[in-house]
Short mmCIF file of C-alpha atoms in Angstrom, two decimals:
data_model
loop_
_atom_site.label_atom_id
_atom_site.label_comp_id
_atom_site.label_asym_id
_atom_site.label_seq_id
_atom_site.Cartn_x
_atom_site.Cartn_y
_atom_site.Cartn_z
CA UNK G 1 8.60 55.83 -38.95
CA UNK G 2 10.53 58.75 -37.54
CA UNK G 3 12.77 58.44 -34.54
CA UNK G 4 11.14 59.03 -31.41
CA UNK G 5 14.38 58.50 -28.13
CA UNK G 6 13.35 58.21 -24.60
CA UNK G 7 16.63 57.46 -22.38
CA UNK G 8 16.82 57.21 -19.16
CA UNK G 9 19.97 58.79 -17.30
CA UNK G 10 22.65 61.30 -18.09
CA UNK G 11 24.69 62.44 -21.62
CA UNK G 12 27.99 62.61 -19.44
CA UNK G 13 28.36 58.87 -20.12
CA UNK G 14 28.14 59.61 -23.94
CA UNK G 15 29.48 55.85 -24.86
CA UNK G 16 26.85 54.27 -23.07
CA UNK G 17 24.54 56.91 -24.72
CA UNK G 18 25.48 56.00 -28.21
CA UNK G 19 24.70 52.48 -27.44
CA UNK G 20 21.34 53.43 -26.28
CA UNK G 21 20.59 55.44 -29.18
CA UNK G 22 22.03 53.05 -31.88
CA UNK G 23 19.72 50.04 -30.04
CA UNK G 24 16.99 52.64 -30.45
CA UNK G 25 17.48 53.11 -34.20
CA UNK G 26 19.14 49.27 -34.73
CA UNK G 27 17.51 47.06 -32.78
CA UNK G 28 18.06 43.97 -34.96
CA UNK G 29 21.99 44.93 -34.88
CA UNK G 30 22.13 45.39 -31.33
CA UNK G 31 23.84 42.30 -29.71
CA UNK G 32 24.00 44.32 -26.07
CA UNK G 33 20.53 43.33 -23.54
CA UNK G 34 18.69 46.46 -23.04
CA UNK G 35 18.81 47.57 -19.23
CA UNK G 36 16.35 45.55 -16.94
CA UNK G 37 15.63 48.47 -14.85
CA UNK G 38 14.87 51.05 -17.61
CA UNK G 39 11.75 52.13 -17.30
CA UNK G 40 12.13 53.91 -20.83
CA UNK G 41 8.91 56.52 -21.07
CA UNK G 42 7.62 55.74 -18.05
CA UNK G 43 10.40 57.53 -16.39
CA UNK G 44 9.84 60.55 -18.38
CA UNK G 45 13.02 61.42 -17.95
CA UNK G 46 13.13 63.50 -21.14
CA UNK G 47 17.01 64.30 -22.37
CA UNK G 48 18.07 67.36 -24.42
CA UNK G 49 16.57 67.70 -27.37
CA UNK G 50 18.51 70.43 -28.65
CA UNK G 51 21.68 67.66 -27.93
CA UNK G 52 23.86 67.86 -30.97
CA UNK G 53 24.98 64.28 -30.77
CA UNK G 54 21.03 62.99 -30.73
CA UNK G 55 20.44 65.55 -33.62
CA UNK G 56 23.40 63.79 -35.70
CA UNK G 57 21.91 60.02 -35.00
CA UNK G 58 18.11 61.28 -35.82
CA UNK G 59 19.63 62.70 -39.21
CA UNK G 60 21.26 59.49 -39.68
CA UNK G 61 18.29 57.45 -39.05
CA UNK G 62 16.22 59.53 -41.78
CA UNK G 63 19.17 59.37 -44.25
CA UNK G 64 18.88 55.49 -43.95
CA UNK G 65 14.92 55.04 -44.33
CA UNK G 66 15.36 57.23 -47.57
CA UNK G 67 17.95 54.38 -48.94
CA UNK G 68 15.69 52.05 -48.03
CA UNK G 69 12.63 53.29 -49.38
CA UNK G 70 14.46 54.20 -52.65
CA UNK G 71 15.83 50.23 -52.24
CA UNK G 72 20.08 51.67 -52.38
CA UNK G 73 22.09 50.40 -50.24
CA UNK G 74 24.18 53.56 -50.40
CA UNK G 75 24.00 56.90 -52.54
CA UNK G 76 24.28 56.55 -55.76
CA UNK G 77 27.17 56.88 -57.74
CA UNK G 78 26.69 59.76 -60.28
CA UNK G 79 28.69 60.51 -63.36
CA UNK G 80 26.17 62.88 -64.69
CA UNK G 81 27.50 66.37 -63.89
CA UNK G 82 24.21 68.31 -62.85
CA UNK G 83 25.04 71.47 -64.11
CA UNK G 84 24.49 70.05 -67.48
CA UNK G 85 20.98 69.52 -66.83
CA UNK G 86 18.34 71.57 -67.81
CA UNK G 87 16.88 74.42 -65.80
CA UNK G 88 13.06 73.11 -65.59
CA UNK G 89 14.68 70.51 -64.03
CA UNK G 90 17.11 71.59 -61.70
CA UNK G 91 14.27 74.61 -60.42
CA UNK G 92 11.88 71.57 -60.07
CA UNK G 93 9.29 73.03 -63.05
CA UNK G 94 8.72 69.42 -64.24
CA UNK G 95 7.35 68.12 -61.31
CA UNK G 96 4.28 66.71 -61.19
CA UNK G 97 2.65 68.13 -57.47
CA UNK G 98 4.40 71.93 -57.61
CA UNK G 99 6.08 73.18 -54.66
CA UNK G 100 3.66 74.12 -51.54
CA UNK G 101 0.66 71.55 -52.66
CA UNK G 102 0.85 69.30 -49.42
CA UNK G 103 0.54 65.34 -49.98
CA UNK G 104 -2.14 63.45 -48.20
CA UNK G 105 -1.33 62.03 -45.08
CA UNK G 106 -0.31 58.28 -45.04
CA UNK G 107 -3.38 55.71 -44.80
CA UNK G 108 -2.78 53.33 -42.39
CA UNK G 109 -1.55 50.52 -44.57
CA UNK G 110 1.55 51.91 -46.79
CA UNK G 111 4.23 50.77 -48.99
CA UNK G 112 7.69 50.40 -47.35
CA UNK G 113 9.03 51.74 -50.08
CA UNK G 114 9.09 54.24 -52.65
CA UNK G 115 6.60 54.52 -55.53
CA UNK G 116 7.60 55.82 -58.89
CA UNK G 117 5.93 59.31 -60.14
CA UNK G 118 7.56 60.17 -62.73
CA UNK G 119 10.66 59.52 -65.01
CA UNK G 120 12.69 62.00 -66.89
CA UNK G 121 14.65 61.05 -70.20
CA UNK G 122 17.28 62.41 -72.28
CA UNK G 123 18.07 61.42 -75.73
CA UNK G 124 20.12 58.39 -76.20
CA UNK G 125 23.09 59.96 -78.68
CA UNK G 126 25.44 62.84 -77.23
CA UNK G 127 24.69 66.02 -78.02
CA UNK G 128 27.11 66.48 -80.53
CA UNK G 129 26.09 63.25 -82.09
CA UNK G 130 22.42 64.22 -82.67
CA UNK G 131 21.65 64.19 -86.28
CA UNK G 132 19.86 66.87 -88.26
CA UNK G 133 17.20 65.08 -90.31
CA UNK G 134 15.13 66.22 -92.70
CA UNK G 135 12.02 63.74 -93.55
CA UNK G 136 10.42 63.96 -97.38
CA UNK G 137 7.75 61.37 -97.20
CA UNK G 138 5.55 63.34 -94.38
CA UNK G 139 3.99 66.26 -96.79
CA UNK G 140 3.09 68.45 -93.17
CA UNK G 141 7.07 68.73 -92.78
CA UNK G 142 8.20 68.11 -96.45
CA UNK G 143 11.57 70.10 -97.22
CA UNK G 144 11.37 72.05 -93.47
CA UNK G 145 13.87 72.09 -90.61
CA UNK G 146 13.98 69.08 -88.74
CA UNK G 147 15.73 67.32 -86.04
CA UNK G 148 15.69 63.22 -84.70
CA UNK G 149 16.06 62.13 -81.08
CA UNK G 150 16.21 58.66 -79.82
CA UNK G 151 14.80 58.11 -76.63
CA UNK G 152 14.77 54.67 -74.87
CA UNK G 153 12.51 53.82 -71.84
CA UNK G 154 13.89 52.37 -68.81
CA UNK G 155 12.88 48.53 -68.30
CA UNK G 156 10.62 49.45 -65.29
CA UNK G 157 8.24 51.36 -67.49
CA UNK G 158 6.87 47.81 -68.47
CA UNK G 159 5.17 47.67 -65.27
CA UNK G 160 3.74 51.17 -64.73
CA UNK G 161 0.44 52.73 -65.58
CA UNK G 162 1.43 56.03 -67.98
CA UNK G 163 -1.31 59.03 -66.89
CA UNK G 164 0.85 62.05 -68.82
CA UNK G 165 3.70 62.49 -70.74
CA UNK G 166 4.96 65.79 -71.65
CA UNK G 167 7.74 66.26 -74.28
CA UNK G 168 10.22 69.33 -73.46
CA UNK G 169 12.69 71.19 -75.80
CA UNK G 170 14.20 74.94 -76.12
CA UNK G 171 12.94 77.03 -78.99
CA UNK G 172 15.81 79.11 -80.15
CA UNK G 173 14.79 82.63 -82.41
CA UNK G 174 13.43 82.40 -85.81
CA UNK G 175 13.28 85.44 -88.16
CA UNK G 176 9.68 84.25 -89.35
CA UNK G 177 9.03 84.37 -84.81
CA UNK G 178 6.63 87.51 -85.88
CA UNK G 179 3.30 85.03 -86.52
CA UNK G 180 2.72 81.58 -84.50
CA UNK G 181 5.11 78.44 -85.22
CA UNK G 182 3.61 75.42 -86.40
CA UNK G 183 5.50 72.32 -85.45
CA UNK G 184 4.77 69.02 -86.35
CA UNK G 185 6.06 66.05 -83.88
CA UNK G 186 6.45 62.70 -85.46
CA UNK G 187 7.37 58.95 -84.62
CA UNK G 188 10.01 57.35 -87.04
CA UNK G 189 9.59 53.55 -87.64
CA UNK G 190 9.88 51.32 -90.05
CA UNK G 191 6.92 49.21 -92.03
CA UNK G 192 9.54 46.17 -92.46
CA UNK G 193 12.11 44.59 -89.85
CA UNK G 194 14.76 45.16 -92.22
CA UNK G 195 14.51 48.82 -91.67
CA UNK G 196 14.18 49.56 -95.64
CA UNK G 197 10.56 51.34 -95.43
CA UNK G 198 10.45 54.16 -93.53
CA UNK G 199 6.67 55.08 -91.21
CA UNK G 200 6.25 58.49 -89.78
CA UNK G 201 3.52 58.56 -87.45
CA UNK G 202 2.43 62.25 -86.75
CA UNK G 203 1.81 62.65 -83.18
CA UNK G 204 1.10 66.49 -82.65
CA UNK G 205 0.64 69.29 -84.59
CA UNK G 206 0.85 72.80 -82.27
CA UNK G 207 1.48 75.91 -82.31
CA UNK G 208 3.86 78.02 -80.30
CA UNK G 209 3.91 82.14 -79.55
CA UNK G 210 7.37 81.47 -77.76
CA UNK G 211 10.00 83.09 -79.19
CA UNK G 212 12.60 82.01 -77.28
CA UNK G 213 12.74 79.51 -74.46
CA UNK G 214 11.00 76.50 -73.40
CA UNK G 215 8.05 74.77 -75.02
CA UNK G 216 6.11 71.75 -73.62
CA UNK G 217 4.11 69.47 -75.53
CA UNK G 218 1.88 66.47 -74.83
CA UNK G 219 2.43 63.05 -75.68
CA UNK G 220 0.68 61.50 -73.38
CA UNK G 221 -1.54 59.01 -75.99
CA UNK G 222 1.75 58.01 -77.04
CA UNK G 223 3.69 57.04 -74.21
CA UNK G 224 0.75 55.00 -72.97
CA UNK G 225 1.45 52.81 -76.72
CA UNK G 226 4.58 52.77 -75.92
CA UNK G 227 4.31 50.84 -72.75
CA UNK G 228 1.67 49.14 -73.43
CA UNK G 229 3.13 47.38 -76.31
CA UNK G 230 5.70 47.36 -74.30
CA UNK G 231 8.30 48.91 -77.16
CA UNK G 232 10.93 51.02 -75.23
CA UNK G 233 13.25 52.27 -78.16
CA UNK G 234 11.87 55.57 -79.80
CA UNK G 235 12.91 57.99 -82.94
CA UNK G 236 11.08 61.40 -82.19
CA UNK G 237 11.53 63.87 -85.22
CA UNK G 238 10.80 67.76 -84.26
CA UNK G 239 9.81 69.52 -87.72
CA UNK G 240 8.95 73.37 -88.22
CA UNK G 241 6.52 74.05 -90.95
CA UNK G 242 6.64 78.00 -90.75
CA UNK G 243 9.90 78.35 -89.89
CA UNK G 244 12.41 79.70 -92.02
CA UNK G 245 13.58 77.42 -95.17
CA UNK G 246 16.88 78.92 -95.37
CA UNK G 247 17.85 77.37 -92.05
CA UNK G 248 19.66 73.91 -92.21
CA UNK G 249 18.36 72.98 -88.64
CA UNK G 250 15.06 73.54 -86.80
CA UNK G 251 15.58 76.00 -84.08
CA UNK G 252 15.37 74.08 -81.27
CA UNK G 253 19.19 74.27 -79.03
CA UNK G 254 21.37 71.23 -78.77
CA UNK G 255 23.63 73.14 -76.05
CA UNK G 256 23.65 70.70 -73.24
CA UNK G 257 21.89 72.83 -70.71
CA UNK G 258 18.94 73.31 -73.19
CA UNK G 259 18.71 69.41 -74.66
CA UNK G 260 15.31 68.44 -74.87
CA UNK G 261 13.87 65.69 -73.06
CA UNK G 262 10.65 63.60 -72.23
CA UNK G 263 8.91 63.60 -68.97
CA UNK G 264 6.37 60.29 -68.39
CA UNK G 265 4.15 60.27 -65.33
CA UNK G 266 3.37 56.98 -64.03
CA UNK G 267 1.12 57.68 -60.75
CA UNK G 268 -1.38 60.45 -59.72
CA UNK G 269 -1.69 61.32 -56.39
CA UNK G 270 -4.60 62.75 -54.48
CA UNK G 271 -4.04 66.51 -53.86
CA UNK G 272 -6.33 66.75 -49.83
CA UNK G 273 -5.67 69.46 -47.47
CA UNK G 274 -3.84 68.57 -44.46
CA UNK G 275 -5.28 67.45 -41.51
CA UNK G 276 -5.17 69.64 -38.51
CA UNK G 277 -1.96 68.87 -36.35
CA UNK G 278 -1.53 68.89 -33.29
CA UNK G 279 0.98 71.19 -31.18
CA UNK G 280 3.91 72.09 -32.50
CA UNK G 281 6.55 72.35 -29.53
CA UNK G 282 7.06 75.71 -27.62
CA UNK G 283 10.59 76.70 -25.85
CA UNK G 284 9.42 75.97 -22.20
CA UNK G 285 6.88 73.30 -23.24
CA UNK G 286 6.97 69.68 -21.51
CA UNK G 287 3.83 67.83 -22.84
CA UNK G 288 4.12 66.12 -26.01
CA UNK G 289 4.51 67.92 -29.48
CA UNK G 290 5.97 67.78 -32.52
CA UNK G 291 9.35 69.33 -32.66
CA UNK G 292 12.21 70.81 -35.72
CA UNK G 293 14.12 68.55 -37.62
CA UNK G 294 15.23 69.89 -40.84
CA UNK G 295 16.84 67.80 -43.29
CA UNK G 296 19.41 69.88 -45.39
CA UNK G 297 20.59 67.63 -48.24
CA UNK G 298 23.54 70.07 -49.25
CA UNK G 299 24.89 69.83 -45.41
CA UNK G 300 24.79 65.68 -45.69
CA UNK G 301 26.62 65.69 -48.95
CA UNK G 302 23.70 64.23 -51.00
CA UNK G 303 22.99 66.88 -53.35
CA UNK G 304 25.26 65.45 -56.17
CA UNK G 305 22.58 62.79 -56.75
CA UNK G 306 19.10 64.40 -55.12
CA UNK G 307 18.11 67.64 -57.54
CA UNK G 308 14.56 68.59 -56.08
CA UNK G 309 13.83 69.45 -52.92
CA UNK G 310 16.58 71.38 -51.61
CA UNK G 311 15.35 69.61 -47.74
CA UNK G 312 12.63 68.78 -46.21
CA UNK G 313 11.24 69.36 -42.56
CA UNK G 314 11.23 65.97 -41.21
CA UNK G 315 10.12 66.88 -37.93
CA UNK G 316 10.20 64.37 -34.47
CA UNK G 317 8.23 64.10 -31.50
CA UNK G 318 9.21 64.89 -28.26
CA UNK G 319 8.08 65.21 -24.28
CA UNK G 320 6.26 63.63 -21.74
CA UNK G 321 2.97 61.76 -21.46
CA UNK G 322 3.22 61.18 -17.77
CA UNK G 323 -0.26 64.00 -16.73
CA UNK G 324 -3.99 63.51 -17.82
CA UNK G 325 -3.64 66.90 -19.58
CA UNK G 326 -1.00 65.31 -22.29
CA UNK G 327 -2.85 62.34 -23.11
CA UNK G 328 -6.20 64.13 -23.81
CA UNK G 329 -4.01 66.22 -26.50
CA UNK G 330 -3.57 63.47 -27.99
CA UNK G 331 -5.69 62.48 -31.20
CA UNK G 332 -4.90 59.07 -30.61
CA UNK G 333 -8.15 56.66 -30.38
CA UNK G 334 -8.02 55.34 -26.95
CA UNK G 335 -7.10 58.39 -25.40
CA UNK G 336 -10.26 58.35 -23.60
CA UNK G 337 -9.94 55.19 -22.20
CA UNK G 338 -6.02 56.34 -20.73
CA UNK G 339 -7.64 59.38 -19.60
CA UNK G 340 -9.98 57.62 -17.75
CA UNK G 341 -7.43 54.83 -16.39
CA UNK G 342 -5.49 57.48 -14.96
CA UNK G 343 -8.26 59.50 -13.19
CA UNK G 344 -8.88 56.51 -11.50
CA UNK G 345 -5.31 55.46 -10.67
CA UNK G 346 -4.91 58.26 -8.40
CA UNK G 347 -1.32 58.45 -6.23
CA UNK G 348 -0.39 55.18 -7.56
CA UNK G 349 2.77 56.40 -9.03
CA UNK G 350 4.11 53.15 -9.67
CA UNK G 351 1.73 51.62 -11.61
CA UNK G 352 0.88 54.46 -13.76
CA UNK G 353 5.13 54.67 -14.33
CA UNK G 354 4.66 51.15 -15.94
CA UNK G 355 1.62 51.98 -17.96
CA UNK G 356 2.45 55.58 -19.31
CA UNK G 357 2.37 55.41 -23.32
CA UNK G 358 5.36 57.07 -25.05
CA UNK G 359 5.12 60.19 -27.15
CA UNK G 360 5.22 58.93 -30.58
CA UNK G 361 3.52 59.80 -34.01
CA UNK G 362 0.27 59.16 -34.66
CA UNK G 363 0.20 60.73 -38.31
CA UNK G 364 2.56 60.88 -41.08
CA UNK G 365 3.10 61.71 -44.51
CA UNK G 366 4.80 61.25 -47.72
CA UNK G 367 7.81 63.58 -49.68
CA UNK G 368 8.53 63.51 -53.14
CA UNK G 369 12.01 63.43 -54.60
CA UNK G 370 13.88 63.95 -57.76
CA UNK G 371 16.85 62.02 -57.55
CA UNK G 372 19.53 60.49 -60.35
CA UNK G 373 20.39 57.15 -60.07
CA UNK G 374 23.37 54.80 -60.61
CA UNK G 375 22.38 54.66 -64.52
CA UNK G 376 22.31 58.58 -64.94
CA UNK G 377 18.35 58.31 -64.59
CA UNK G 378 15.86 61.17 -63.62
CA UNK G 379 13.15 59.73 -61.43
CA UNK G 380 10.41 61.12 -59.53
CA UNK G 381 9.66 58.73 -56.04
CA UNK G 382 7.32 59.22 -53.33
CA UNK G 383 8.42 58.16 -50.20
CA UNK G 384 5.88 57.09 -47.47
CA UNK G 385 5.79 57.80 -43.61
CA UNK G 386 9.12 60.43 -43.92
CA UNK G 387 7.45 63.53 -42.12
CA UNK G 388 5.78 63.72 -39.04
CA UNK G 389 2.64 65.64 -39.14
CA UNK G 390 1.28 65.34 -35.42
CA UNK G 391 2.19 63.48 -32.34
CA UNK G 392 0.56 61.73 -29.50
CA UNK G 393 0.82 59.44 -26.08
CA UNK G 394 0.55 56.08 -27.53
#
């Protein structure tokens, strides 16, 4: 949930404040009994929202449910330099739902946390210790340019469900680039445990019209094998059929911006349009309604470890819920029966004060993000409940 503050009396007394708001955000820290006489949103007292110091605290509170959805304790310490990585990556190219299709609104019951998407994976070797191999026994790549990668699959992929896998490298220029390249992508193994005779498996044959750039194959039948045999150490050999003999190395770049790498998708999620919202919040407007909170991951000094997105719009709900003409606004299902309550209630300002529901969401929804963890891995998460998409009296 996203932080919703109703406090009762002025900013001047900013300590006091800051307690209020921290027991708002901390209850279970908060050693301090709340005020007896509060009457929290029945008072309606409704403080600046455009208050810098309760901007700071609701940033705060939605940098701490993305730790805790992502299970850190604290950002992750990074020794991956990101300007190494490769551009699909950095621009956000490999991800699975592409920027501006929405994510379904949260169901009702939802994972706390996080749930994997997708997991990105360099080679295992440096790049300057990736050997050029050449392999004589397949008769589709006999004698052609060829290079080996080693990839090895993090331990959770034991208890994931694979739906795609995509393979990703840079094709550098060829001088035979005039007519389609035929590459043929194999798995090295080994018939024996000793490791004395050698199995290619072929896994794709394609062709490409790229000349230069990136080139994205499949794998997906593959990396379902993989984990469900549950073998996470992988030789993937890259050979070139048509391409030019008198090369000693396939043309595919071993710079470190342009490495190649595998991309593994481990959940699908269901593409719906959004729901309609409710009122978004107006200048001069006092009823409930969902209000700007933009979460800038540069300003908080988290975009060393978060690549894709940029921010998000977070978003909080705000005003008050004290007249008939709020609550019936309000998608919430027992609106009616407030609505109602109230009509009857008349001049009884008193009891409706104690009564008066508290403007709050009533729908939320998920955000994806590519982050890089403590081990220098790429993951894809989807985080649940971190973007309010209407409000309500509740």
């Amino acid at each position: 949930m996203l932080l919703i503050i109703s406090v009762a009396g002025s900013w001047s007394r900013a300590s006091g404040s800051l307690k209020s708001i921290w027991s708002t955000l901390y209850p279970e820290s908060s050693r301090e009994p709340v005020e007896q006489n509060c009457a929290g949103c029945a008072q309606n007292r409704v403080t600046s929202h455009y208050d810098p110091i309760l901007t700071e605290w609701r940033v705060e509170y939605v940098k701490q449910q993305i730790l805790k959805k992502l299970r850190l304790s604290k950002p992750p310490e990074v020794s991956l330099s990101l300007s190494t990585l490769p551009k699909p990556l950095i621009n956000g190219h490999v991800l699975q739902l592409r920027p501006g299709t929405p994510l379904a609104p949260e169901k009702q019951v939802e994972s706390f946390y996080g749930k994997t998407d997708q997991i990105v994976i360099f080679p295992k070797q440096e790049i300057n210790d990736l050997m050029n191999c050449r392999q004589n026994s397949n008769h589709l790549a006999a004698f052609n340019p060829a290079a080996c990668f080693t990839f090895n699959l993090p331990n959770e992929m034991k208890f994931v469900d694979v739906t795609s896998a995509e393979l990703w490298f840079y094709k550098e220029l060829d001088e035979n680039d005039v007519f389609n390249q035929t590459f043929v992508l194999s798995e090295l193994d080994h018939w024996d445990q000793g490791g004395s005779f050698q199995k290619n498996t072929i896994i794709a044959i394609f062709e490409s019209t790229v000349g230069e750039g990136w080139v994205k194959t499949d794998v997906s039948f593959t990396a379902r094998n993989w984990v469900e045999n549950h073998k996470l150490n992988h030789a993937i050999q890259i050979a070139c059929s048509s391409c030019s003999i008198d090369r000693d190395t396939v043309p595919i770049s071993l710079e470190q911006t342009l490495k190649p790498f595998l991309v593994i998708h481990t959940s699908p999620l269901p593409q719906k349009n959004r729901s309609k919202r409710n009122s978004n919040c107006l200048p001069a407007m006092k009823e409930c309604c969902r209000d700007q909170l933009y979460i800038n991951f540069k300003e908080i000094g988290w975009n060393d470890w978060i690549l894709h997105p940029s921010g998000y719009h977070a978003y909080f709900c705000r005003g008050s819920c004290s007249s008939v003409a709020s609550i019936t606004m309000s998608a919430t299902p027992y609106n009616n029966v407030l609505t109602r309550w109230l009509t009857m209630m008349g001049n009884a300002t008193e009891m409706k004060n104690k009564i008066v529901p508290c403007c709050s969401p009533t729908q939320l929804s998920p955000i994806q993000l590519l982050y890089v963890d403590s081990n220098n891995t790429i993951t894809q998460k989807t985080l649940p409940n971190m973007m309010v998409e209407a409000c309500g009296c509740m």
